[in-house]
JSON list of C-alpha atoms in Angstrom, two decimals:
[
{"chain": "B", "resi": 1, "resn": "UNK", "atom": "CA", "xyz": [-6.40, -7.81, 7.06]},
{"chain": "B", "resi": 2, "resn": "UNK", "atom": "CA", "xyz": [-7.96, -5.57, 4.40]},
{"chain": "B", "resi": 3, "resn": "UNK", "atom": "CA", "xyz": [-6.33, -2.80, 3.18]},
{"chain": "B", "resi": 4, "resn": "UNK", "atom": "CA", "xyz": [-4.21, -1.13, -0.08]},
{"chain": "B", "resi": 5, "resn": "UNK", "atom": "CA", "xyz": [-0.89, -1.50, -0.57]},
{"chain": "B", "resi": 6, "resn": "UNK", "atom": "CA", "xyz": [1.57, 0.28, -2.36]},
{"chain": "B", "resi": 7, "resn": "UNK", "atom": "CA", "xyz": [5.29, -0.44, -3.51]},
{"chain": "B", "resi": 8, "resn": "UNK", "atom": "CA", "xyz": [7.98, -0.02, -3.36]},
{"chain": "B", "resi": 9, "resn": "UNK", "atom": "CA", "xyz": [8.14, 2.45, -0.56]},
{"chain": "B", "resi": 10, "resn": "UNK", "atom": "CA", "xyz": [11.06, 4.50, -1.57]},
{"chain": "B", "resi": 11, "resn": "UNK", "atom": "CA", "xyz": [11.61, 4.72, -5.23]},
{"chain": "B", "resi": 12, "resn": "UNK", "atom": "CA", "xyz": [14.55, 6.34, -7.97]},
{"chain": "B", "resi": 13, "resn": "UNK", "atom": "CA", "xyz": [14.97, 6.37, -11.27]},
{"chain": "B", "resi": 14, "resn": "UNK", "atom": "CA", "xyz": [17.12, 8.36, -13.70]},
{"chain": "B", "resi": 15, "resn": "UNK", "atom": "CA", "xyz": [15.80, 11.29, -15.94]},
{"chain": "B", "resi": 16, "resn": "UNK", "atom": "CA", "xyz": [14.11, 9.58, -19.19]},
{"chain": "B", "resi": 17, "resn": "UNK", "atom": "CA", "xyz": [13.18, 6.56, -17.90]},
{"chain": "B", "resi": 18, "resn": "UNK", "atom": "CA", "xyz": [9.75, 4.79, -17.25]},
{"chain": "B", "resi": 19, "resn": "UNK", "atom": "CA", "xyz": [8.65, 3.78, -13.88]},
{"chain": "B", "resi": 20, "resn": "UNK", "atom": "CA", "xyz": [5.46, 1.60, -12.08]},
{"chain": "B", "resi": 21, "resn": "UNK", "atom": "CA", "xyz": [4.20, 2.47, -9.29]},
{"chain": "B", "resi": 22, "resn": "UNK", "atom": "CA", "xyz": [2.18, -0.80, -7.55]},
{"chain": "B", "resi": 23, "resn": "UNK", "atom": "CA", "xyz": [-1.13, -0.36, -5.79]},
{"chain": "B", "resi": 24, "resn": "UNK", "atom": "CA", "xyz": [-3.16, -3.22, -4.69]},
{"chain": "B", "resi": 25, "resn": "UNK", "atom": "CA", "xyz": [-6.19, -3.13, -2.82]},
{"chain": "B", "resi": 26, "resn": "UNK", "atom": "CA", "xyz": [-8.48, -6.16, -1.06]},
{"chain": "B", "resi": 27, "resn": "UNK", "atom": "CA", "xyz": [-11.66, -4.18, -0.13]},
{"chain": "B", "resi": 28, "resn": "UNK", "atom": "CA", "xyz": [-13.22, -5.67, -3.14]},
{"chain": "B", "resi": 29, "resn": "UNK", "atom": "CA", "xyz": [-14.11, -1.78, -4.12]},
{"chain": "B", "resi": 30, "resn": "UNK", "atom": "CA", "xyz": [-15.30, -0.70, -7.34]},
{"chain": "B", "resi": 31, "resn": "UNK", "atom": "CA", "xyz": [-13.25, 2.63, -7.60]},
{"chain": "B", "resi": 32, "resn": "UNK", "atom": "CA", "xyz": [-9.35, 3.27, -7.30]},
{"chain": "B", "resi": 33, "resn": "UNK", "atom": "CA", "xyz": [-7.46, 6.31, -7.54]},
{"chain": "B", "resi": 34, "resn": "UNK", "atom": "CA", "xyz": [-3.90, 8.14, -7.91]},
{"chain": "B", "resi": 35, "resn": "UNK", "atom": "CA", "xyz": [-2.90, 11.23, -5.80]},
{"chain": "B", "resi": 36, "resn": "UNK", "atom": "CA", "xyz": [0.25, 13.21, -6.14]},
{"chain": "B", "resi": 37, "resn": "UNK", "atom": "CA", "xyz": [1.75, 15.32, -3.02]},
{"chain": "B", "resi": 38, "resn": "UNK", "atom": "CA", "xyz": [3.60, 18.10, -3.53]},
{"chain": "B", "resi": 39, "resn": "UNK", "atom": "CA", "xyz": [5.35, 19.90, -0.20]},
{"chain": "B", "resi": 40, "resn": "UNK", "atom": "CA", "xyz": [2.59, 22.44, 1.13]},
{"chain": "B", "resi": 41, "resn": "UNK", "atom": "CA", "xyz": [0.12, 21.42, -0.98]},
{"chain": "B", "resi": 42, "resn": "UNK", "atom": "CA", "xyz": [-2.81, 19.36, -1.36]},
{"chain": "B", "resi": 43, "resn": "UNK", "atom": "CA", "xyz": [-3.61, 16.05, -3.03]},
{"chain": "B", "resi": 44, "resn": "UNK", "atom": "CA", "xyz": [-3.75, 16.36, -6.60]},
{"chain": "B", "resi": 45, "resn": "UNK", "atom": "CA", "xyz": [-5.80, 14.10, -8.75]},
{"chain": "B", "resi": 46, "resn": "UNK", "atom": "CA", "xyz": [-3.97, 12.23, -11.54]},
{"chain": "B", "resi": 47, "resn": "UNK", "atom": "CA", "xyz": [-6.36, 9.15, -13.14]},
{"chain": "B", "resi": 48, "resn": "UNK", "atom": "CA", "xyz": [-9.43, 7.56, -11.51]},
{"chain": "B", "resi": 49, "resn": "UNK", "atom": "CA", "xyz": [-11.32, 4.24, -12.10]},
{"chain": "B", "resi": 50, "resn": "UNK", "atom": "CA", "xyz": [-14.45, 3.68, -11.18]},
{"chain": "B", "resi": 51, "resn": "UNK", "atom": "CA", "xyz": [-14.95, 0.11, -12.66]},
{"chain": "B", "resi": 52, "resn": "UNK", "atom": "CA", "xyz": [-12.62, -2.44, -14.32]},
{"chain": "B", "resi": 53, "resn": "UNK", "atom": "CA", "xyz": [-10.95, -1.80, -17.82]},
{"chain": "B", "resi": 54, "resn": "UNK", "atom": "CA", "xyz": [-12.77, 1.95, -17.78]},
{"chain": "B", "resi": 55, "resn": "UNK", "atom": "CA", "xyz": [-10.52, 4.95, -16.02]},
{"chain": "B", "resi": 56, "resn": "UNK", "atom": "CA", "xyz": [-10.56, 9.08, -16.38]},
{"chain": "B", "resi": 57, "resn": "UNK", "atom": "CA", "xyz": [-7.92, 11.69, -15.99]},
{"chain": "B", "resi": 58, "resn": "UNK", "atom": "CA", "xyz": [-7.40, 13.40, -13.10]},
{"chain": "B", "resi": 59, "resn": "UNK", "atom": "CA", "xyz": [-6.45, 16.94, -13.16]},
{"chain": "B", "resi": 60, "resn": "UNK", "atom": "CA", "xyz": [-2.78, 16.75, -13.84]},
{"chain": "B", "resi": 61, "resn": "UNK", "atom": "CA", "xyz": [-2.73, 13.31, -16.10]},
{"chain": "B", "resi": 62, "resn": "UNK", "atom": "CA", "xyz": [-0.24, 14.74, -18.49]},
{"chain": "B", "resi": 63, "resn": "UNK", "atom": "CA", "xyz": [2.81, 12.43, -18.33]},
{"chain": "B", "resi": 64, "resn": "UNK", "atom": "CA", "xyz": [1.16, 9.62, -16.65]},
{"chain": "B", "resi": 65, "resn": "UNK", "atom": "CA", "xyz": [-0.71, 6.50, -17.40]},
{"chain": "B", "resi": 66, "resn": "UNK", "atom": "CA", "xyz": [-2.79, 4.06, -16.17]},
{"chain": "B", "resi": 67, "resn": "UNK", "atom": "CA", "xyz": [-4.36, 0.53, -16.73]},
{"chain": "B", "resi": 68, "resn": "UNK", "atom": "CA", "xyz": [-7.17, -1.47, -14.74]},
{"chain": "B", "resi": 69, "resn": "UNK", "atom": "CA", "xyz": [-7.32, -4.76, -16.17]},
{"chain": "B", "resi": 70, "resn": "UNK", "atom": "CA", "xyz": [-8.27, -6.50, -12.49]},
{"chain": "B", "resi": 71, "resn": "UNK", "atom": "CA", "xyz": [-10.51, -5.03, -9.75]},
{"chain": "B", "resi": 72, "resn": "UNK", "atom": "CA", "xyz": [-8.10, -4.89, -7.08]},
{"chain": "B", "resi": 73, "resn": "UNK", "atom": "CA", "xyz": [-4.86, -3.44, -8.87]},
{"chain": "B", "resi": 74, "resn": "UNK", "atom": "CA", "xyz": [-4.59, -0.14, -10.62]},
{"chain": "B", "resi": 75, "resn": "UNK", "atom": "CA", "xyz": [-0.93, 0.38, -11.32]},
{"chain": "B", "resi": 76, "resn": "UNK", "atom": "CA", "xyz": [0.50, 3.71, -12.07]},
{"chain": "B", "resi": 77, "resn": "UNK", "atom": "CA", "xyz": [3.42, 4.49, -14.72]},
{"chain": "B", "resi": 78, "resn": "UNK", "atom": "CA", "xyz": [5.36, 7.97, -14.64]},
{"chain": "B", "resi": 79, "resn": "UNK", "atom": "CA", "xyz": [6.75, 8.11, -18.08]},
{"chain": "B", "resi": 80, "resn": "UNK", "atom": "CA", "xyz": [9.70, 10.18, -19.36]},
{"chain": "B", "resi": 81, "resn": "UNK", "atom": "CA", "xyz": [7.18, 12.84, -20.53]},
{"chain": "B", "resi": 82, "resn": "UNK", "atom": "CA", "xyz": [6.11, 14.09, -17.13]},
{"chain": "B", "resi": 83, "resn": "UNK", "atom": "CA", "xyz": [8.37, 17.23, -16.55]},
{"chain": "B", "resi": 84, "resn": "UNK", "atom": "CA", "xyz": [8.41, 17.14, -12.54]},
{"chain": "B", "resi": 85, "resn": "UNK", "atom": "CA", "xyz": [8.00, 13.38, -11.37]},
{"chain": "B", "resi": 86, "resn": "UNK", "atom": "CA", "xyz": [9.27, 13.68, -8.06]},
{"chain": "B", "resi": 87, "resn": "UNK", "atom": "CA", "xyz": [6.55, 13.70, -5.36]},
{"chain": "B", "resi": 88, "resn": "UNK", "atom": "CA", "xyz": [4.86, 11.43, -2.74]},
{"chain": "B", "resi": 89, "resn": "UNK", "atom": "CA", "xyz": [1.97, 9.42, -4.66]},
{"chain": "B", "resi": 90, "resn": "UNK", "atom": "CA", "xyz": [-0.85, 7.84, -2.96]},
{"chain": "B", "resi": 91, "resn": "UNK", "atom": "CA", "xyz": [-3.85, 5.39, -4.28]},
{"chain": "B", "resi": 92, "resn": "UNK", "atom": "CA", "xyz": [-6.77, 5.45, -2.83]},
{"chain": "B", "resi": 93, "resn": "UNK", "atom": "CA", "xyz": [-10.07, 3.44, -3.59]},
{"chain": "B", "resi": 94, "resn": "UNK", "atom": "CA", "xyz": [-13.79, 3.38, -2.33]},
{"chain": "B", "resi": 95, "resn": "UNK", "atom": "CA", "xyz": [-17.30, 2.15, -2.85]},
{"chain": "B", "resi": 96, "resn": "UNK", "atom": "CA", "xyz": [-19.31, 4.45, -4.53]},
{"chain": "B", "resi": 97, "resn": "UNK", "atom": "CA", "xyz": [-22.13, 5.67, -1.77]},
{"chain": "B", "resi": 98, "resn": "UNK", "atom": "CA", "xyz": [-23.79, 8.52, -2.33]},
{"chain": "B", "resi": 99, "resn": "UNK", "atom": "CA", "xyz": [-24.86, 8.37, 1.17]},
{"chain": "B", "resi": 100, "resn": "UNK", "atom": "CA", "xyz": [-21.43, 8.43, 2.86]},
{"chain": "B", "resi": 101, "resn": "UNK", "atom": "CA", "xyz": [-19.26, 10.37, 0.92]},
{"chain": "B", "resi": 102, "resn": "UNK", "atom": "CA", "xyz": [-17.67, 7.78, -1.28]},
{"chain": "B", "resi": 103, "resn": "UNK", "atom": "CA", "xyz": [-15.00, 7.70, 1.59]},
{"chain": "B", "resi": 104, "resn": "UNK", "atom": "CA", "xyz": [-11.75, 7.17, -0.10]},
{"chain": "B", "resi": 105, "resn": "UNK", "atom": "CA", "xyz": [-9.05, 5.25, 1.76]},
{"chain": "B", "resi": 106, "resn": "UNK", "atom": "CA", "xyz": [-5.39, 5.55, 1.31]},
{"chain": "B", "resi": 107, "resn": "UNK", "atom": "CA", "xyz": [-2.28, 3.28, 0.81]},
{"chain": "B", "resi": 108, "resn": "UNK", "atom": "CA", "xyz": [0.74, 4.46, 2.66]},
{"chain": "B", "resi": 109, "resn": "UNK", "atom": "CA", "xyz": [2.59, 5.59, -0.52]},
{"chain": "B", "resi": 110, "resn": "UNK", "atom": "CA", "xyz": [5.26, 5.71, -2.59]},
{"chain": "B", "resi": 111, "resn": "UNK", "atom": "CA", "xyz": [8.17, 8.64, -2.62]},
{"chain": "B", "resi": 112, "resn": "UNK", "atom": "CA", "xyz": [9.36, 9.00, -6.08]},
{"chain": "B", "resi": 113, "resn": "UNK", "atom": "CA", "xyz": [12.63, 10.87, -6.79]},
{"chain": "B", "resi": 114, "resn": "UNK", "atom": "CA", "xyz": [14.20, 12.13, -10.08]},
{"chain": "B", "resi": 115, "resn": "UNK", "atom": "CA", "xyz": [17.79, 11.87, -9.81]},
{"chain": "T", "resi": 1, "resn": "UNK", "atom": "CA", "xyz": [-8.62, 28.00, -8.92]},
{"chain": "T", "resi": 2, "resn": "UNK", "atom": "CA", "xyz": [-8.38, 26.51, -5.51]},
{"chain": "T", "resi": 3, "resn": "UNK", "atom": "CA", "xyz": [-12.02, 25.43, -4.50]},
{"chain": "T", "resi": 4, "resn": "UNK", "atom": "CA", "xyz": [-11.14, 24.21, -1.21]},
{"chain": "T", "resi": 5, "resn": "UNK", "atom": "CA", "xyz": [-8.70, 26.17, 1.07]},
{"chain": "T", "resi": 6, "resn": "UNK", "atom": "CA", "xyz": [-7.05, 25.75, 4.33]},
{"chain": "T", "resi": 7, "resn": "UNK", "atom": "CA", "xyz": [-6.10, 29.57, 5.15]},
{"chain": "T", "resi": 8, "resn": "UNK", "atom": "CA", "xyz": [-3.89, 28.24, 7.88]},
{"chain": "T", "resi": 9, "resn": "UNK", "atom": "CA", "xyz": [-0.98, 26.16, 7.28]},
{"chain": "T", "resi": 10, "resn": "UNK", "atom": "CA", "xyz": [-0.60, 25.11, 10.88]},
{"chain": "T", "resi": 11, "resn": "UNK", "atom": "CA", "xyz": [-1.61, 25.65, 14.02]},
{"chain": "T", "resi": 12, "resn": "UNK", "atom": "CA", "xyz": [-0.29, 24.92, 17.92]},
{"chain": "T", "resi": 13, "resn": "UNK", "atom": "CA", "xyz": [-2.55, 23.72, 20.64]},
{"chain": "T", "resi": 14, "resn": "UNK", "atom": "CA", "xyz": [-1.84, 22.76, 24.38]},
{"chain": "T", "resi": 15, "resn": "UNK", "atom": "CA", "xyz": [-2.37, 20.27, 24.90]},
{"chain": "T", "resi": 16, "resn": "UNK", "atom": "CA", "xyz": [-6.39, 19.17, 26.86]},
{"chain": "T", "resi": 17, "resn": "UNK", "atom": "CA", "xyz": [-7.50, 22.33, 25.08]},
{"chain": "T", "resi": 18, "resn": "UNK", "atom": "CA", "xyz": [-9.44, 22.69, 21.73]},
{"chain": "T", "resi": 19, "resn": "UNK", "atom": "CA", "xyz": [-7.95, 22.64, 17.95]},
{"chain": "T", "resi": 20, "resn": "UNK", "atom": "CA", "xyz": [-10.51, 24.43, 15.52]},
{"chain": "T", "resi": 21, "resn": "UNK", "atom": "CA", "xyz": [-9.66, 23.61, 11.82]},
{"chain": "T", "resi": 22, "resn": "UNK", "atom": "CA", "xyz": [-10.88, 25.85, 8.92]},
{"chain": "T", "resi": 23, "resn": "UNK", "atom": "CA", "xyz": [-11.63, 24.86, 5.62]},
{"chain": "T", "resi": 24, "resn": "UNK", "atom": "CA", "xyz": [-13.61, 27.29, 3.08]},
{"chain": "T", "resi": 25, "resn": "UNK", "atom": "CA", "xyz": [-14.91, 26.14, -0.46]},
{"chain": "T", "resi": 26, "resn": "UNK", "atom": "CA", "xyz": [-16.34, 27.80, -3.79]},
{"chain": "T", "resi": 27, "resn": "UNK", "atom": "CA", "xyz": [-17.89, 25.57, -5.14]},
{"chain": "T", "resi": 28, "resn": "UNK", "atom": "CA", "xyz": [-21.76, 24.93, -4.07]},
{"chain": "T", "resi": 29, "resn": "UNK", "atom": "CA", "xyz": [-22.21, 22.07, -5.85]},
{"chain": "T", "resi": 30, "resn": "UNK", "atom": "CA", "xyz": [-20.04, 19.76, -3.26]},
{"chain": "T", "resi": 31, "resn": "UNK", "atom": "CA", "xyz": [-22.72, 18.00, -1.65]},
{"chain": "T", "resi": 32, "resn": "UNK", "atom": "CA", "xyz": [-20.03, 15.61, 0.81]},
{"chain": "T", "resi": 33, "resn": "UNK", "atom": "CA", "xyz": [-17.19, 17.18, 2.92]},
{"chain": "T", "resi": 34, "resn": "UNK", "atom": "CA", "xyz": [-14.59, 15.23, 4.68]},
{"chain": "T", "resi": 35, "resn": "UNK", "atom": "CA", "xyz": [-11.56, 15.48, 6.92]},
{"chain": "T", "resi": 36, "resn": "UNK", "atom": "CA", "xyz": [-8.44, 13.24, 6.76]},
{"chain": "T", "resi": 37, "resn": "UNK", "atom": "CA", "xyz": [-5.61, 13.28, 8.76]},
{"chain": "T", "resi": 38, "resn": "UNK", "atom": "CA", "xyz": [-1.99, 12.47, 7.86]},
{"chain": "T", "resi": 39, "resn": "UNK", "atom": "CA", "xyz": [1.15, 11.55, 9.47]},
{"chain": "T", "resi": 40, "resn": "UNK", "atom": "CA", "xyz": [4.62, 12.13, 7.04]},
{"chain": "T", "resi": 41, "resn": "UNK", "atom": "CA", "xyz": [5.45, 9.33, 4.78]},
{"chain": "T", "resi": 42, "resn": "UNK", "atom": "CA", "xyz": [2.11, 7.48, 5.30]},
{"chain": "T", "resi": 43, "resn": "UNK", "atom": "CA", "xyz": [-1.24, 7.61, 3.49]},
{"chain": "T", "resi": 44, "resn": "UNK", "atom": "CA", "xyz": [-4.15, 9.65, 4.72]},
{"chain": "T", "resi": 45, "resn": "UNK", "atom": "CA", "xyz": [-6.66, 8.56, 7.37]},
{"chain": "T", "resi": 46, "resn": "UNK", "atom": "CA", "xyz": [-10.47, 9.41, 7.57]},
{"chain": "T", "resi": 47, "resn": "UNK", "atom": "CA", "xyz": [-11.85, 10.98, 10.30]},
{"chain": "T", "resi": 48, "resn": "UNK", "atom": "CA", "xyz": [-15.14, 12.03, 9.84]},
{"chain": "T", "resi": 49, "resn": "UNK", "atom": "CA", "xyz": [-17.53, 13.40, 7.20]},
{"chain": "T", "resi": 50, "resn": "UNK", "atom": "CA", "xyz": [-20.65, 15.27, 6.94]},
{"chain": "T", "resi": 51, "resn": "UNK", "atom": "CA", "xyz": [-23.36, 15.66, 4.34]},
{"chain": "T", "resi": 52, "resn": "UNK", "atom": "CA", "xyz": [-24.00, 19.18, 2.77]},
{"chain": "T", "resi": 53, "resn": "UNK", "atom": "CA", "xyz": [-27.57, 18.84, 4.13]},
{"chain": "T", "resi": 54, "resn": "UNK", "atom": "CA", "xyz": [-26.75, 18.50, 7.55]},
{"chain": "T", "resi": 55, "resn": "UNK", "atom": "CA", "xyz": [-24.78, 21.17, 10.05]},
{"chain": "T", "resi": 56, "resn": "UNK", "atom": "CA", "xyz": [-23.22, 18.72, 12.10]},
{"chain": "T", "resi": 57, "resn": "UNK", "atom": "CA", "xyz": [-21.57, 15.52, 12.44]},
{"chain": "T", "resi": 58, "resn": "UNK", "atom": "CA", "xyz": [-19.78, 14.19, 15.99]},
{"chain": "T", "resi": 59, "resn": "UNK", "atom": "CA", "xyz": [-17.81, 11.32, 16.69]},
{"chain": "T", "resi": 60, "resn": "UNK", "atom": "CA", "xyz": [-16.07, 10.83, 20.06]},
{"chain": "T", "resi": 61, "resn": "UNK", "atom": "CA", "xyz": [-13.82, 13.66, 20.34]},
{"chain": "T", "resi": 62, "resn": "UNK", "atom": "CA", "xyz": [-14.25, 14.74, 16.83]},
{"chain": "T", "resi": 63, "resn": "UNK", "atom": "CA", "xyz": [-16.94, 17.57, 14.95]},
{"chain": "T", "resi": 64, "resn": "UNK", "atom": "CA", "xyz": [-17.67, 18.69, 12.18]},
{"chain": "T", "resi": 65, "resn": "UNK", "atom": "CA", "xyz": [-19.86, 21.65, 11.57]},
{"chain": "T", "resi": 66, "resn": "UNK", "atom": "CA", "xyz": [-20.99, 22.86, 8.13]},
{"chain": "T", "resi": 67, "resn": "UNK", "atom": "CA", "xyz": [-22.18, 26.46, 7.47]},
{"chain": "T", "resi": 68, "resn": "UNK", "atom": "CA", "xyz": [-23.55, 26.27, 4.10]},
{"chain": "T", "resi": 69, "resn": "UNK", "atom": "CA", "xyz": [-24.37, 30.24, 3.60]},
{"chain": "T", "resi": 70, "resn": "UNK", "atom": "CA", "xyz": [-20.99, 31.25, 4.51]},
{"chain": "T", "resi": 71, "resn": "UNK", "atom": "CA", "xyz": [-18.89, 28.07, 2.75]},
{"chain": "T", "resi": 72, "resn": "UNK", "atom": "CA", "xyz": [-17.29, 27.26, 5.57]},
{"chain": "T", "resi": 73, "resn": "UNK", "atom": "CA", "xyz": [-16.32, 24.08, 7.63]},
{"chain": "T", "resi": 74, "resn": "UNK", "atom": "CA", "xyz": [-14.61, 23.56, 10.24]},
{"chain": "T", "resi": 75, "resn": "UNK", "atom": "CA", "xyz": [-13.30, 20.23, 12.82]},
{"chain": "T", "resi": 76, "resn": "UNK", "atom": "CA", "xyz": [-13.25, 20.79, 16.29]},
{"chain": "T", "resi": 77, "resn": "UNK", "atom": "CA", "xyz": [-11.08, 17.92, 18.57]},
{"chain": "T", "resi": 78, "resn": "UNK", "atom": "CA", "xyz": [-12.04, 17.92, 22.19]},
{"chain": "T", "resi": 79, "resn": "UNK", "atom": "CA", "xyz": [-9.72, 17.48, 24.06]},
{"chain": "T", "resi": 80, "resn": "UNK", "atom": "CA", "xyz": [-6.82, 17.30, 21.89]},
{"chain": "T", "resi": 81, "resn": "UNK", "atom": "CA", "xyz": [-4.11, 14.98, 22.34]},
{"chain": "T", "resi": 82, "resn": "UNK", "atom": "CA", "xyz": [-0.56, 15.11, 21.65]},
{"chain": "T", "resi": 83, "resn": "UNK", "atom": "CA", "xyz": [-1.03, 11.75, 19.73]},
{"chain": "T", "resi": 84, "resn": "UNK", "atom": "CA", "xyz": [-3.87, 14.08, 17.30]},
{"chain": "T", "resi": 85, "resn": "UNK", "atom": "CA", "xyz": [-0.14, 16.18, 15.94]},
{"chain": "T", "resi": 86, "resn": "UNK", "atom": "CA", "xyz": [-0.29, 15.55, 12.29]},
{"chain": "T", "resi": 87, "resn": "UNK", "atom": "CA", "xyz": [-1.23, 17.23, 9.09]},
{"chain": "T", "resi": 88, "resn": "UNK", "atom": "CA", "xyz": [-5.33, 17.77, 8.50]},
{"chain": "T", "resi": 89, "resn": "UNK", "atom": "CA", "xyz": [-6.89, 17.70, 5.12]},
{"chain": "T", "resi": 90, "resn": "UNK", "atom": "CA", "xyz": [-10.36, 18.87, 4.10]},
{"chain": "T", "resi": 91, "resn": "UNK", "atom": "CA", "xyz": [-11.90, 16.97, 1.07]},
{"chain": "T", "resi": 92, "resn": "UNK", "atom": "CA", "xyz": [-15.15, 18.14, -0.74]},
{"chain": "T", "resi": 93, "resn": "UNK", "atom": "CA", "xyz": [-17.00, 15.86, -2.89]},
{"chain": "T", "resi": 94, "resn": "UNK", "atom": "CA", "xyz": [-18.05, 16.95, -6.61]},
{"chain": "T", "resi": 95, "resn": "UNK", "atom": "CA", "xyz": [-19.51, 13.60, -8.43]},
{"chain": "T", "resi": 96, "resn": "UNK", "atom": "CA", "xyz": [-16.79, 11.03, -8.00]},
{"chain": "T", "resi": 97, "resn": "UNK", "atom": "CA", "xyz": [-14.27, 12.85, -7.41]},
{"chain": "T", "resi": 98, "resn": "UNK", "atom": "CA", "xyz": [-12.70, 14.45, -3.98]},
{"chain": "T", "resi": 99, "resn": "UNK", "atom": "CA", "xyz": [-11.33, 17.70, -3.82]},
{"chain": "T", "resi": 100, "resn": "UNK", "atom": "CA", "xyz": [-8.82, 18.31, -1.47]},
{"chain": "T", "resi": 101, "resn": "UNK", "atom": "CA", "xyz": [-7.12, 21.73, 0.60]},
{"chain": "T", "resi": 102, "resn": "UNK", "atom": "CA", "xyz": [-3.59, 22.17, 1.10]},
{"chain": "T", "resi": 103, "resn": "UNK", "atom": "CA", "xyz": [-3.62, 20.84, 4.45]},
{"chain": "T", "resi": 104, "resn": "UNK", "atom": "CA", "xyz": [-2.96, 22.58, 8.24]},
{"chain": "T", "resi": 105, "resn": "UNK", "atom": "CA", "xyz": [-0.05, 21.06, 10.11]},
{"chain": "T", "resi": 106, "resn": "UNK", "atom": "CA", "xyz": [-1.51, 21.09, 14.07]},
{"chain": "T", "resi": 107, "resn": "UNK", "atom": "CA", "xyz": [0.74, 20.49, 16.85]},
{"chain": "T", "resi": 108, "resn": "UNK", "atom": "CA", "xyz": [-0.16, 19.41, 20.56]},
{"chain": "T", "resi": 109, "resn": "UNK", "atom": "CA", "xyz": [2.08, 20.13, 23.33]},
{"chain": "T", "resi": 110, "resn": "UNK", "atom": "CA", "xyz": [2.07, 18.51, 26.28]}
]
């Protein structure tokens, strides 16, 4: 079946460490992104890619970063630097249409916490 | 500067009856809007969308209707379901990126 997925699930990690957030997609699309959730609020864009080995920040990129070295996988790292890391993240990725909305669709997610 | 809002953070139907959704926008350069829907710990679903040049867009017990001069859209399920409880997110579309609200929580009873 097509689809993205994301892993792990369920993630911790300790104050000042790096973590990777996985997000694979077989859609064969052209554009990935990164979400954060935040209780009572809405999506939040952190990096985008429209193509491989090119990618943009989001609205709230500080203390992230990305890389898109193959079409179908656009991992995510939190590093130390981002102040307030725990959150549910989704990817997401379309095909650019101008003619239906560049319809994004989701992975199921991963829940980060900060312990 | 929220450019999309969803003035109500939930909203309780009973089931068989109608759920109207709300979403407002600023900005007048989105030229897509969608809705997704979301159950807790899982990714969003799409629903439906509509282009900014049309008023409405219907699909099965889903609609969307646009109203351009007043910056205002809004999904109408008919009849809702207990199985339609979930969260409901309006997107907006400004170049390649989406724009989302903060959500409205709607809950069928049966």
């Amino acid at each position: 079946d097509g689809g993205i997925t994301q892993s792990p699930k369920y993630l911790f990690r300790k104050e000042g460490q790096n973590v990777t957030l996985s997000c694979e997609q077989n859609l064969n699309h052209d554009a990935m992104y990164w979400y954060r959730q935040d209780p009572g609020q809405g999506l939040r864009l952190i990096y985008y890619s429209q193509i491989v080995n090119d990618f943009q920040k989001g609205d709230i990129a500080e203390g992230y970063s990305v890389s898109r070295e193959k079409k179908e996988s656009f991992p995510l790292t939190v590093t130390s630097a981002q102040k307030n890391p725990t959150a549910f993240y989704l990817c997401a990725s379309s095909n650019p249409d101008r003619g239906t909305g560049d319809t994004q669709y989701f992975g199921p997610g991963t829940r980060l916490t900060v312990l | 500067d929220q450019q999309v809002k969803q003035n109500s953070p939930s909203l309780s139907v009973q089931e068989g009856r109608i759920s109207i959704l709300n979403c407002d926008y600023t900005n007048s350069m989105f030229d897509y809007f969608l809705w997704y829907k979301k159950y807790p710990a899982e990714g969003p679903t799409f629903l439906i969308s509509i282009s900014s040049i049309k008023d409405k867009n219907e699909d099965g017990r889903f609609t969307v209707f646009l109203n351009k001069s007043a910056k205002h859209l809004s999904l109408h399920i008919v009849p809702s379901q207990p199985g339609d409880s979930a969260v409901y997110f309006c997107a907006a579309r400004y170049g390649n990126k989406l724009v989302f609200g903060a959500g409205t929580i709607l809950r069928v009873k049966s």
